[in-house]
Short mmCIF file of C-alpha atoms in Angstrom, two decimals:
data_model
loop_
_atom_site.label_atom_id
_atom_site.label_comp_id
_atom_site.label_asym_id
_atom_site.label_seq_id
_atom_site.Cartn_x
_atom_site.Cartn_y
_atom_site.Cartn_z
CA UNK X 7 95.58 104.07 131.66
CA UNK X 8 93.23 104.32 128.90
CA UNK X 9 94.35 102.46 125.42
CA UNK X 10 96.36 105.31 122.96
CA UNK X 11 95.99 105.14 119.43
CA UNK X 12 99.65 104.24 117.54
CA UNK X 13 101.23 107.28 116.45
CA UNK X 14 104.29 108.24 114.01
CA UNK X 15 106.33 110.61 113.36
CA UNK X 16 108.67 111.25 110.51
CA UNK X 17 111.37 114.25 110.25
CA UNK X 18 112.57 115.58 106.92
CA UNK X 19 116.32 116.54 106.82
CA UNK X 20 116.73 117.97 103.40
CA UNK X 21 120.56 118.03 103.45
CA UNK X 22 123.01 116.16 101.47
CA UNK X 23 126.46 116.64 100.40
CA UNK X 24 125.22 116.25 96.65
CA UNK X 25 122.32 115.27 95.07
CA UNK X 26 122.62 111.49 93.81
CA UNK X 27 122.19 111.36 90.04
CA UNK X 28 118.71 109.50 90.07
CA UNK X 29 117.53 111.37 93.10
CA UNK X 30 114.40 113.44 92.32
CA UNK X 31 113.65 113.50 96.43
CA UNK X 32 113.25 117.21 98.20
CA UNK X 33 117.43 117.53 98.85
CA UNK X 34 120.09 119.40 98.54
CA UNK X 35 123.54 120.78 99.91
CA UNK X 36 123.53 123.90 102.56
CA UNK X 37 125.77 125.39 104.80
CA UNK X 38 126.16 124.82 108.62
CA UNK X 39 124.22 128.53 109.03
CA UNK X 40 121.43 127.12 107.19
CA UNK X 41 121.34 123.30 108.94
CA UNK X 42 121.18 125.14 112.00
CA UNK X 43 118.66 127.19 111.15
CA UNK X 44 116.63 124.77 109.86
CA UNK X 45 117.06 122.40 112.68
CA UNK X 46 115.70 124.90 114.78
CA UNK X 47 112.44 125.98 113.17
CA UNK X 48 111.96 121.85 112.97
CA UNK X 49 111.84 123.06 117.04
CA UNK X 50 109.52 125.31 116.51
CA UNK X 51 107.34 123.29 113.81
CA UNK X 52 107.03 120.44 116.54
CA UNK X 53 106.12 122.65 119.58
CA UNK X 54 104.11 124.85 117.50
CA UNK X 55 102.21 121.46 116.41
CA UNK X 56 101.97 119.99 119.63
CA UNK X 57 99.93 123.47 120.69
CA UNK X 58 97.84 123.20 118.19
CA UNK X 59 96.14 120.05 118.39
CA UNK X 60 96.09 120.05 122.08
CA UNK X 61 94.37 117.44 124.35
CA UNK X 62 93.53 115.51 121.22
CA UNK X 63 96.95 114.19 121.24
CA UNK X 64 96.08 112.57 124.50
CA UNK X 65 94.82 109.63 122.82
CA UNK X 66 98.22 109.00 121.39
CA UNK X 67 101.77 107.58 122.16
CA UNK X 68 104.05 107.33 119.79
CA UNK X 69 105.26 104.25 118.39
CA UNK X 70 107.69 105.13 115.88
CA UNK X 71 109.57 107.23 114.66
CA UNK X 72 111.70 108.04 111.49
CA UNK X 73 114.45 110.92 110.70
CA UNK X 74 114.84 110.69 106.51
CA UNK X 75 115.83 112.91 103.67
CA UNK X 76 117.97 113.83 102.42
CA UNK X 77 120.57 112.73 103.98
CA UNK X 78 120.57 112.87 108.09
CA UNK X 79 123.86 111.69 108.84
CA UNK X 80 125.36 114.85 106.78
CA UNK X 81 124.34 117.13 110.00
CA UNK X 82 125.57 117.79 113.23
CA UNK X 83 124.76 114.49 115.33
CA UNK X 84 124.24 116.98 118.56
CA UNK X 85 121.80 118.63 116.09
CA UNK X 86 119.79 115.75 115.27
CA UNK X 87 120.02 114.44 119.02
CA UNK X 88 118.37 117.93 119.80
CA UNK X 89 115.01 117.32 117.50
CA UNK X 90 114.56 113.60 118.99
CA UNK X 91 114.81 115.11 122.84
CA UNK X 92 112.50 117.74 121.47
CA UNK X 93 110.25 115.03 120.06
CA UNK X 94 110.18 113.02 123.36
CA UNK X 95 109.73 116.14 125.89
CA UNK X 96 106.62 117.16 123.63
CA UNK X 97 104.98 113.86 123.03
CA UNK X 98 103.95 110.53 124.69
CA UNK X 99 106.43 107.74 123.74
CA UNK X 100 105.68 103.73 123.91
CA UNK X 101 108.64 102.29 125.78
CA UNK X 102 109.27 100.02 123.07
CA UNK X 103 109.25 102.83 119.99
CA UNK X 104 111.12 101.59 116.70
CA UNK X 105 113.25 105.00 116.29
CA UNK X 106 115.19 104.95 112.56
CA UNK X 107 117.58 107.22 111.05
CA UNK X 108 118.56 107.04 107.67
CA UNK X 109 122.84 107.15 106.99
CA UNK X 110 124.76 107.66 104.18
CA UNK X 111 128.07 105.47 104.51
CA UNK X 112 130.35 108.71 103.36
CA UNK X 113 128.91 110.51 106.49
CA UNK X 114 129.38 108.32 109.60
CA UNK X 115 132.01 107.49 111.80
CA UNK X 116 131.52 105.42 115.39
CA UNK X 117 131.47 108.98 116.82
CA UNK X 118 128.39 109.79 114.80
CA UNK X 119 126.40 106.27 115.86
CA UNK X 120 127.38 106.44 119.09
CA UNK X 121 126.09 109.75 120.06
CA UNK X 122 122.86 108.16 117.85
CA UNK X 123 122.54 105.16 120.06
CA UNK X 124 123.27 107.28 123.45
CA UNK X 125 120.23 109.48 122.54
CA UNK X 126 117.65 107.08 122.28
CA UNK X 127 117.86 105.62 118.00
CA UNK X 128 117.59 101.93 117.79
CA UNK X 129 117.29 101.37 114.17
CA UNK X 130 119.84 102.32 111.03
CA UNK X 131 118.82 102.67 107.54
CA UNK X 132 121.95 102.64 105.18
CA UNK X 133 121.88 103.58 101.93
CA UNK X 134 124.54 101.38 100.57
CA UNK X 135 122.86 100.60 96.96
CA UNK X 136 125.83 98.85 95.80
CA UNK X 137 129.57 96.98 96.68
CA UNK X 138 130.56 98.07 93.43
CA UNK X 139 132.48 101.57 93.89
CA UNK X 140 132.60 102.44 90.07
CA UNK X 141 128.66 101.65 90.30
CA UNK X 142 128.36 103.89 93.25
CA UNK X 143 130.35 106.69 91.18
CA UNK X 144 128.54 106.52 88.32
CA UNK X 145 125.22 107.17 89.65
CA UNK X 146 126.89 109.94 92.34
CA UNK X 147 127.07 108.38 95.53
CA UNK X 148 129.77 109.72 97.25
CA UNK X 149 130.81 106.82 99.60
CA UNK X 150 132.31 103.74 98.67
CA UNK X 151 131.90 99.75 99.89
CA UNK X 152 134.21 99.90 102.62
CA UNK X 153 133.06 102.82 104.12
CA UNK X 154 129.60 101.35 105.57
CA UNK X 155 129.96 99.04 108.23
CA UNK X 156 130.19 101.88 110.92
CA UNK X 157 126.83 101.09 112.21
CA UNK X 158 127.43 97.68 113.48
CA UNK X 159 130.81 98.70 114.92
CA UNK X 160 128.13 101.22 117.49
CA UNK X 161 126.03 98.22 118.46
CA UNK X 162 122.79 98.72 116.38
CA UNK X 163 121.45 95.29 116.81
CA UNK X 164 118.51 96.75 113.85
CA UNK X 165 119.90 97.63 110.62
CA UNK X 166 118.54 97.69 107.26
CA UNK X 167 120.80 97.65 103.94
CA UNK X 168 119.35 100.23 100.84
CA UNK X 169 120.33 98.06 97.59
CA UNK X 170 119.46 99.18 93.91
CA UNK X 171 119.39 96.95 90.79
CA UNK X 172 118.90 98.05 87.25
CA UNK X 173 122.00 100.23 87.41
CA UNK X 174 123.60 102.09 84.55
CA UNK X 175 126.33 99.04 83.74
CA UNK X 176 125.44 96.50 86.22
CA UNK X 177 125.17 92.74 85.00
CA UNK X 178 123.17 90.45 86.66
CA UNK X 179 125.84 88.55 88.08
CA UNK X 180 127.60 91.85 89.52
CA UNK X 181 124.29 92.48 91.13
CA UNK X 182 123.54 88.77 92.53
CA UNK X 183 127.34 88.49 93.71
CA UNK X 184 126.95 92.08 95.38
CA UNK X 185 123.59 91.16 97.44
CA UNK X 186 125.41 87.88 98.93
CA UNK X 187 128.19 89.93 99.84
CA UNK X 188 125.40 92.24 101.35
CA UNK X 189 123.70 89.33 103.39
CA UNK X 190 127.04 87.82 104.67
CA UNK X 191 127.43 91.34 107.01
CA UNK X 192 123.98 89.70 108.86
CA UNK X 193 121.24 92.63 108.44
CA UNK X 194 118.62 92.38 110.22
CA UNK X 195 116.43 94.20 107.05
CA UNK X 196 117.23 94.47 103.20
CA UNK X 197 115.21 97.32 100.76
CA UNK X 198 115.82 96.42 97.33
CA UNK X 199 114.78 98.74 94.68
CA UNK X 200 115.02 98.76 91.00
CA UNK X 201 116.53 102.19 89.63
CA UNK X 202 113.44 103.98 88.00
CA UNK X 203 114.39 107.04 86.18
CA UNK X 204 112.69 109.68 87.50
CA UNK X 205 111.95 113.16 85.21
CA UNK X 206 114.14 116.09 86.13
CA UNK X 207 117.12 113.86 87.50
CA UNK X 208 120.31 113.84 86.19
CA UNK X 209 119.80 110.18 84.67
CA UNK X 210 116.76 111.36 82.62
CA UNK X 211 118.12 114.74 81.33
CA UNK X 212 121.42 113.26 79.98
CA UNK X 213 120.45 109.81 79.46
CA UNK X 214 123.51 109.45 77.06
CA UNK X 215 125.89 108.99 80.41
CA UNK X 216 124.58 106.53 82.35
CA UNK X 217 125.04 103.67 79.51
CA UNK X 218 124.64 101.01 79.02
CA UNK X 219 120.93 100.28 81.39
CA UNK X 220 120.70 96.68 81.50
CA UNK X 221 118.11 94.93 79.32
CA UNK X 222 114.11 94.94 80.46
CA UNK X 223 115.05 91.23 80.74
CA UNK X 224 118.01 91.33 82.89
CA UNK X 225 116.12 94.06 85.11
CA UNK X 226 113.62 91.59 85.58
CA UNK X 227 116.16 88.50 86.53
CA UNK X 228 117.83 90.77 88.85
CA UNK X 229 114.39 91.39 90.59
CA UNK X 230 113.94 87.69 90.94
CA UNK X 231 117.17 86.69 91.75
CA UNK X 232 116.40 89.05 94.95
CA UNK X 233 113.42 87.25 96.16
CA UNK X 234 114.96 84.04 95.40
CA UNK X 235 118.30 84.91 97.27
CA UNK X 236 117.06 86.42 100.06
CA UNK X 237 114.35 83.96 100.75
CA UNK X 238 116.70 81.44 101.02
CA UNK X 239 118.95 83.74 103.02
CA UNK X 240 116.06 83.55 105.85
CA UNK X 241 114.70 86.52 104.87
CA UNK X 242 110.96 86.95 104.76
CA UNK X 243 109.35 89.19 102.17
CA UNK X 244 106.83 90.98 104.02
CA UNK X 245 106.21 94.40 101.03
CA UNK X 246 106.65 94.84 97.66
CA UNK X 247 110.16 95.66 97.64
CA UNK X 248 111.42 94.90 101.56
CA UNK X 249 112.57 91.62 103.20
CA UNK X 250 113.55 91.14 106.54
CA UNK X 251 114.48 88.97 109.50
CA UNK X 252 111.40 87.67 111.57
CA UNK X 253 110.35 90.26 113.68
CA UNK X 254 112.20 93.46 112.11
CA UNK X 255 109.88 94.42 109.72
CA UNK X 256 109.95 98.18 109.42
CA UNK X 257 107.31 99.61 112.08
CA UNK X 258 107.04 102.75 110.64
CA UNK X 259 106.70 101.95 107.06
CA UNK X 260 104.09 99.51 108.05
CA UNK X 261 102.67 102.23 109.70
CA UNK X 262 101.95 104.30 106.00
CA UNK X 263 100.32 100.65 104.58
CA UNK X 264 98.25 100.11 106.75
CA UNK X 265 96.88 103.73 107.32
CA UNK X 266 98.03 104.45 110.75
CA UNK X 267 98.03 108.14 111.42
CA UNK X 268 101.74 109.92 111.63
CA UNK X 269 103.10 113.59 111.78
CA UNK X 270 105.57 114.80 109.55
CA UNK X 271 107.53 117.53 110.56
CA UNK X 272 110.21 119.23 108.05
CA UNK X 273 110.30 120.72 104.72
CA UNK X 274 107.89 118.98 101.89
CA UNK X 275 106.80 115.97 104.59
CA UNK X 276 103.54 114.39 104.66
CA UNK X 277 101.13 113.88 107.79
CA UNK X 278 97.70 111.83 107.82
CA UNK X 279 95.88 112.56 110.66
CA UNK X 280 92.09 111.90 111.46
CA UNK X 281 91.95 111.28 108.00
CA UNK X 282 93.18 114.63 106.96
CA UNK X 283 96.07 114.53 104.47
CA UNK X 284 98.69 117.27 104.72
CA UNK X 285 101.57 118.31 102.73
CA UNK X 286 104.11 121.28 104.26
CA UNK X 287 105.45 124.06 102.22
CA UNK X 288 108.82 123.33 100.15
CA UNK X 289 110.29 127.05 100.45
CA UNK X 290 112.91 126.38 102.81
CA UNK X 291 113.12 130.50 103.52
CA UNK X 292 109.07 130.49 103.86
CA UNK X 293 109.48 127.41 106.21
CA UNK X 294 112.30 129.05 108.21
CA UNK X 295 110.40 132.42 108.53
CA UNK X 296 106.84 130.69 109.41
CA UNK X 297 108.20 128.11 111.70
CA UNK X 298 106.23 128.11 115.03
CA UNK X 299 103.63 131.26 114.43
CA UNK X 300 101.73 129.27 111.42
CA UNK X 301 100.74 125.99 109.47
CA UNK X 302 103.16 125.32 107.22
CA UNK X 303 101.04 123.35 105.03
CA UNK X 304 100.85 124.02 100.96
CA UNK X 305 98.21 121.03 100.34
CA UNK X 306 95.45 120.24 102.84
CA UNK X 307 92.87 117.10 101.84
CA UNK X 308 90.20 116.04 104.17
CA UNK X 309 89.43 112.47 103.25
CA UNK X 310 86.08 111.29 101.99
CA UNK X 311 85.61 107.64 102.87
CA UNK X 312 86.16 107.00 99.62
CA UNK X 313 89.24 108.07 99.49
CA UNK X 314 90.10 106.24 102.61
CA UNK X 315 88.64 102.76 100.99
CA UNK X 316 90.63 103.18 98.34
CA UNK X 317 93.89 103.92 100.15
CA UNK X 318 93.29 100.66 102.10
CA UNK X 319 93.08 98.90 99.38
CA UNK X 320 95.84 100.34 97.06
CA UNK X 321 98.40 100.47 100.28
CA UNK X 322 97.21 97.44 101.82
CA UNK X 323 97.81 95.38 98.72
CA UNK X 324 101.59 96.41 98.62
CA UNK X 325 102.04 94.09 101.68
CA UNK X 326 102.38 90.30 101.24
CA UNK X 327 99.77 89.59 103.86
CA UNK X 328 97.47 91.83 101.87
CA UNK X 329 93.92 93.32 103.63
CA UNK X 330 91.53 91.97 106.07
CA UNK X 331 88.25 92.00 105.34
CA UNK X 332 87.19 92.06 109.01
CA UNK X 333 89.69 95.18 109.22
CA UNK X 334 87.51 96.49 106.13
CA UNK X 335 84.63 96.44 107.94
CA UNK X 336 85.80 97.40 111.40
CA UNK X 337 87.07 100.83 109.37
CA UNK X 338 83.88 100.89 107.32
CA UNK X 339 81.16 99.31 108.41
CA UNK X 340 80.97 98.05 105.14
CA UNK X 341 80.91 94.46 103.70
CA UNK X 342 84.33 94.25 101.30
CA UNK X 343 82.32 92.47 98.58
CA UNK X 344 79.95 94.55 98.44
CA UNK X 345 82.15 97.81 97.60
CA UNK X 346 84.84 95.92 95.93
CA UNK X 347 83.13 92.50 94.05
CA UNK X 348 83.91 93.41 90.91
CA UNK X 349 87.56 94.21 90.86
CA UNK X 350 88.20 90.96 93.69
CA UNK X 351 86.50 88.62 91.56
CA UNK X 352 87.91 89.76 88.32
CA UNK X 353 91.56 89.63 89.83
CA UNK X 354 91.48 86.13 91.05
CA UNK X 355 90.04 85.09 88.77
CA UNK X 356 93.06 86.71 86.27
CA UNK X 357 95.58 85.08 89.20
CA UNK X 358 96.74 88.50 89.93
CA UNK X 359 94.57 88.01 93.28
CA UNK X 360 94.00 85.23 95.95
CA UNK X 361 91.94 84.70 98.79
CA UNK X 362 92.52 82.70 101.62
CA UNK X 363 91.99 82.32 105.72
CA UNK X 364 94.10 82.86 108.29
CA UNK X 365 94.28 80.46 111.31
CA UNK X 366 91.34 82.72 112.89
CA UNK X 367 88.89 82.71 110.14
CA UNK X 368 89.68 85.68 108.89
CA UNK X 369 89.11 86.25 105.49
CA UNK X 370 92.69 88.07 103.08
CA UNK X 371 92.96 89.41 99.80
CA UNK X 372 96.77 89.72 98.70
CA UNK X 373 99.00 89.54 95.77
CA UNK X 374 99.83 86.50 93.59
CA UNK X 375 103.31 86.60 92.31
CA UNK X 376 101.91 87.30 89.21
CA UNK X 377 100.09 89.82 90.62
CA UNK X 378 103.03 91.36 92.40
CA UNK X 379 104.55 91.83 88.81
CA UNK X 380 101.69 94.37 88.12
CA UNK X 381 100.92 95.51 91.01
CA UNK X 382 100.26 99.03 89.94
CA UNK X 383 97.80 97.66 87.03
CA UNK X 384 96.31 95.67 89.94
CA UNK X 385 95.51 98.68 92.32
CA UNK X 386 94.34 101.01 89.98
CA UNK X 387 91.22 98.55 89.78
CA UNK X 388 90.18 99.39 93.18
CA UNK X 389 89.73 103.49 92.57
CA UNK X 390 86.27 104.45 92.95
#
């Protein structure tokens, strides 16, 4: 059998019960009619994908997969079980695929997970965020603490735990005390992001009700105290903002880092494929109506290898290993140094950069922790 290239595939489910006060994501409520609906042209979108590309998905199997949104534990289970058996009759799958679905603690029972884990998910994203209920109201979740241990009660031996800091009231000893409550329910995978107040949410327009934010420098002990706490937990910090147990890093968000081509299938998702970038339409009645007889695409880039250097670089960087050089060149068939001497050399030599060799030989470039505190200052040096 000849050697496959990786592929992944990600499915947007746009549907929540309500839209999370700092949540400027592509979601919103809908009726069963239009879940249904939806979840059919996804159908559609997949075969209608599949028949388009053709034999050149021969040199694929797929190695991950991921069902976000939204919110996909807010539809049918049967419904969702339906696009993953849809998924699997159409395409190539490794044996071994990492296959996540993102859950909302309000929206699962052990009815839900089980008829997850029957059809073929082995991985649970739950967006928890907090312990602290009058937290989790204020920003408009709609679960509380005690509703989000479902997924272990199924048998998911892969979980990860969603946790936010910087929230409107939150000290930092509510937020250190919450994440080693978080840890002693044994993830396999912790997320932690900072609340960033997005334009258009809730949280921006009326800042005036989500007071008191905590100080720039209790934000930034919180963000400490998480790599500190969850190092020592046994957690390794393998991205920016994601820790996790040896050998459950996130495949599929690995996957986006480090380039690997993926599908997305859904309204508003993202593919890269062959170095073509592609966004789909965001009309859900335009998506509904074109599903299966069309592209659905609003934004189509081909990728000039430019763009591609630079997307190695920026995306690469947000992992702790960083980039290979030898991986540089195998992509390139260009010398790192000489494309990128200037902003290397300027970096380390700043200590927002470091160089070093793995066991092979092979020549890195990541993040110093410094570095990792401006990372987006640090990336922007390496647009061409």
């Amino acid at each position: 059998m000849k050697n496959r290239q990786r592929l992944g595939i990600y499915i947007h489910i746009p549907f929540c019960v309500k839209k999370c006060a700092y949540c400027d994501f592509l979601s919103f409520p809908a009726t069963k009619e239009v879940q249904e609906k939806y979840m059919s042209s996804l159908e559609s979108d997949i075969k209608y994908c599949v028949s388009k590309y053709g034999a050149r998905l021969d040199d694929y199997i797929v190695d991950t997969v991921f069902f976000g949104g939204g919110t996909p534990s807010y539809v049918s289970p049967q419904l969702i079980a339906g696009i993953l058996k849809t998924l699997k009759s159409e395409f190539a799958f490794d044996e071994n695929s990492e296959i996540s679905i993102e859950c909302n603690p309000g929206t699962i029972d052990d009815e839900k997970m089980r008829v997850y884990a029957e059809s073929g998910f082995n991985r649970c994203s739950i967006g928890l965020q907090s312990v602290q209920d009058d937290l989790l109201k204020q920003i408009g979740r709609i679960h509380t603490f005690k509703e989000f241990s479902a997924a272990r009660n199924a048998g998911f031996k892969n979980i990860n735990i969603d946790v936010m800091s910087a929230l409107p009231g939150q000290s930092v000893t509510d937020y250190v005390s919450g994440l080693k409550k978080i840890i002693e329910y044994k993830p396999e995978h912790i997320s932690a992001y900072s609340l960033i107040v997005e334009e258009g949410t809730p949280v921006y327009e009326h800042p005036e009700k989500f007071l008191p934010l905590p100080s720039e420098d209790d934000e930034r002990e919180m963000y400490y105290e998480t790599d500190r706490i969850l190092k020592k937990a046994g957690f390794d910090r393998y991205e920016i903002s994601n820790y996790s147990k040896k050998g459950f890093e996130c495949r599929h968000n690995v996957g986006y880092w480090e380039r690997k081509d993926y599908l997305g299938f859904g309204l508003g998702a993202s593919s890269l494929f062959e170095n073509v970038r592609m966004k789909n339409i965001s009309d859900m009645n335009k998506y509904i109506g074109n599903a299966g007889k069309s592209d659905l695409y609003e934004d189509t880039e081909i990728l000039t290898v430019n763009d591609c250097m630079e997307e190695f670089m920026f995306l690469g960087l947000r992992m702790m290993k960083g980039v290979s050089s030898r991986r540089f060149l195998k992509l390139f068939n260009k010398n790192i140094n000489d494309v990128y001497a200037e902003p290397l050399e300027e970096n380390i030599k700043n200590n927002l950069l470091c160089k070093y060799r793995d066991d092979s030989g092979e020549s890195w470039y990541c993040l110093t922790p410094h570095g990792i505190d401006i990372s987006n200052t640090v990336m922007a040096d390496f647009m061409l």
